[in-house]
Amino acid sequence: MNRKDRTRALIVMNDANEAHCLAKRLSSAACAPTAAGSLSEAHAAFAHGAFDVALIEHPLHDDETKAVALLCFAHGVRVIVAEQPDAPHAELQDFLTFIGAETIARPLTVAGIAARLAVDGREAA
């Protein structure tokens, strides 16, 4: 499978080290992840290429979660937000619904994340 057929995923988490570790674990023939630890790192990642899907960890601060999600939405990227099951904030949830973001409950497994990030290469083109 060549690189352009792989899902280009942006992983945005509170902890940049954790994001990089997860990206390494997700790296495979079908997924080409890029890690970011903040809004500024996510913004910089778009300067280096396009993405098919973004996984955003919440609890980033609500405003930062919204900003990263909106940045991805503006670039036409499918947004998935991983949130604590006991921490859905109504305003944040309304915003995520408005932009068409998906939410998944934590804790996450690498296999579960990989399945959610999967995008058919023809759809991503």
GROMACS .gro file of C-alpha atoms in nm:
model
  125
    1MET     CA    1   0.000   0.000   0.000
    2ASN     CA    2   0.157   0.329  -0.097
    3ARG     CA    3   0.159   0.634   0.130
    4LYS     CA    4  -0.126   0.819  -0.041
    5ASP     CA    5  -0.361   0.524   0.023
    6ARG     CA    6  -0.300   0.534   0.399
    7THR     CA    7  -0.527   0.721   0.639
    8ARG     CA    8  -0.357   1.047   0.734
    9ALA     CA    9  -0.446   1.095   1.101
   10LEU     CA   10  -0.376   1.388   1.331
   11ILE     CA   11  -0.357   1.286   1.698
   12VAL     CA   12  -0.400   1.582   1.939
   13MET     CA   13  -0.356   1.514   2.310
   14ASN     CA   14  -0.282   1.707   2.631
   15ASP     CA   15   0.051   1.533   2.668
   16ALA     CA   16   0.271   1.566   2.360
   17ASN     CA   17   0.479   1.264   2.465
   18GLU     CA   18   0.166   1.051   2.499
   19ALA     CA   19   0.048   1.172   2.157
   20HIS     CA   20   0.381   1.076   1.998
   21CYS     CA   21   0.377   0.733   2.167
   22LEU     CA   22   0.022   0.669   2.044
   23ALA     CA   23   0.116   0.783   1.694
   24LYS     CA   24   0.407   0.536   1.690
   25ARG     CA   25   0.178   0.256   1.805
   26LEU     CA   26  -0.080   0.344   1.538
   27SER     CA   27   0.174   0.375   1.259
   28SER     CA   28   0.108   0.096   1.015
   29ALA     CA   29   0.062   0.023   0.650
   30ALA     CA   30  -0.294   0.160   0.674
   31CYS     CA   31  -0.237   0.463   0.901
   32ALA     CA   32   0.008   0.753   0.883
   33PRO     CA   33  -0.037   0.940   1.213
   34THR     CA   34   0.104   1.279   1.312
   35ALA     CA   35   0.110   1.380   1.680
   36ALA     CA   36   0.041   1.721   1.834
   37GLY     CA   37   0.032   1.830   2.196
   38SER     CA   38  -0.151   2.161   2.159
   39LEU     CA   39  -0.351   2.387   1.929
   40SER     CA   40  -0.032   2.553   1.802
   41GLU     CA   41   0.124   2.214   1.719
   42ALA     CA   42  -0.197   2.106   1.542
   43HIS     CA   43  -0.197   2.429   1.342
   44ALA     CA   44   0.169   2.374   1.249
   45ALA     CA   45   0.090   2.017   1.137
   46PHE     CA   46  -0.149   2.151   0.872
   47ALA     CA   47   0.139   2.354   0.727
   48HIS     CA   48   0.314   2.024   0.649
   49GLY     CA   49   0.023   1.838   0.492
   50ALA     CA   50  -0.342   1.741   0.487
   51PHE     CA   51  -0.525   1.492   0.705
   52ASP     CA   52  -0.823   1.260   0.660
   53VAL     CA   53  -0.918   1.235   1.026
   54ALA     CA   54  -0.827   1.392   1.361
   55LEU     CA   55  -0.848   1.230   1.702
   56ILE     CA   56  -0.868   1.498   1.971
   57GLU     CA   57  -0.832   1.410   2.336
   58HIS     CA   58  -1.070   1.583   2.573
   59PRO     CA   59  -1.005   1.704   2.841
   60LEU     CA   60  -0.806   1.959   2.660
   61HIS     CA   61  -0.959   2.278   2.796
   62ASP     CA   62  -1.304   2.315   2.636
   63ASP     CA   63  -1.195   2.624   2.441
   64GLU     CA   64  -0.883   2.452   2.310
   65THR     CA   65  -1.083   2.140   2.217
   66LYS     CA   66  -1.324   2.363   2.025
   67ALA     CA   67  -1.042   2.550   1.854
   68VAL     CA   68  -0.865   2.231   1.742
   69ALA     CA   69  -1.195   2.078   1.627
   70LEU     CA   70  -1.284   2.395   1.435
   71LEU     CA   71  -0.938   2.407   1.275
   72CYS     CA   72  -0.981   2.048   1.157
   73PHE     CA   73  -1.340   2.110   1.043
   74ALA     CA   74  -1.226   2.415   0.843
   75HIS     CA   75  -0.974   2.193   0.665
   76GLY     CA   76  -1.242   1.935   0.583
   77VAL     CA   77  -1.103   1.679   0.828
   78ARG     CA   78  -1.327   1.421   0.997
   79VAL     CA   79  -1.317   1.493   1.372
   80ILE     CA   80  -1.330   1.234   1.651
   81VAL     CA   81  -1.317   1.352   2.012
   82ALA     CA   82  -1.217   1.106   2.285
   83GLU     CA   83  -1.375   1.216   2.610
   84GLN     CA   84  -1.406   1.094   2.965
   85PRO     CA   85  -1.746   0.925   3.005
   86ASP     CA   86  -1.827   1.136   3.311
   87ALA     CA   87  -1.715   1.470   3.163
   88PRO     CA   88  -1.938   1.567   2.870
   89HIS     CA   89  -1.999   1.941   2.887
   90ALA     CA   90  -2.328   2.044   2.727
   91GLU     CA   91  -2.190   2.349   2.544
   92LEU     CA   92  -1.893   2.154   2.410
   93GLN     CA   93  -2.120   1.864   2.309
   94ASP     CA   94  -2.354   2.102   2.124
   95PHE     CA   95  -2.058   2.251   1.938
   96LEU     CA   96  -1.919   1.910   1.842
   97THR     CA   97  -2.262   1.800   1.719
   98PHE     CA   98  -2.292   2.121   1.516
   99ILE     CA   99  -1.967   2.054   1.327
  100GLY     CA  100  -2.049   1.684   1.285
  101ALA     CA  101  -1.777   1.552   1.515
  102GLU     CA  102  -1.793   1.199   1.647
  103THR     CA  103  -1.727   1.125   2.013
  104ILE     CA  104  -1.587   0.811   2.167
  105ALA     CA  105  -1.552   0.725   2.534
  106ARG     CA  106  -1.221   0.671   2.705
  107PRO     CA  107  -1.026   0.463   2.791
  108LEU     CA  108  -0.918   0.378   2.439
  109THR     CA  109  -0.732   0.081   2.300
  110VAL     CA  110  -0.492   0.102   2.008
  111ALA     CA  111  -0.707  -0.147   1.814
  112GLY     CA  112  -1.022   0.054   1.888
  113ILE     CA  113  -0.859   0.379   1.780
  114ALA     CA  114  -0.721   0.223   1.463
  115ALA     CA  115  -1.068   0.095   1.372
  116ARG     CA  116  -1.224   0.441   1.424
  117LEU     CA  117  -0.949   0.616   1.228
  118ALA     CA  118  -0.983   0.382   0.932
  119VAL     CA  119  -1.081   0.559   0.613
  120ASP     CA  120  -1.120   0.394   0.277
  121GLY     CA  121  -0.839   0.534   0.058
  122ARG     CA  122  -1.084   0.612  -0.225
  123GLU     CA  123  -1.298   0.825   0.009
  124ALA     CA  124  -0.997   1.018   0.136
  125ALA     CA  125  -0.879   1.121  -0.209
   0.00000   0.00000   0.00000
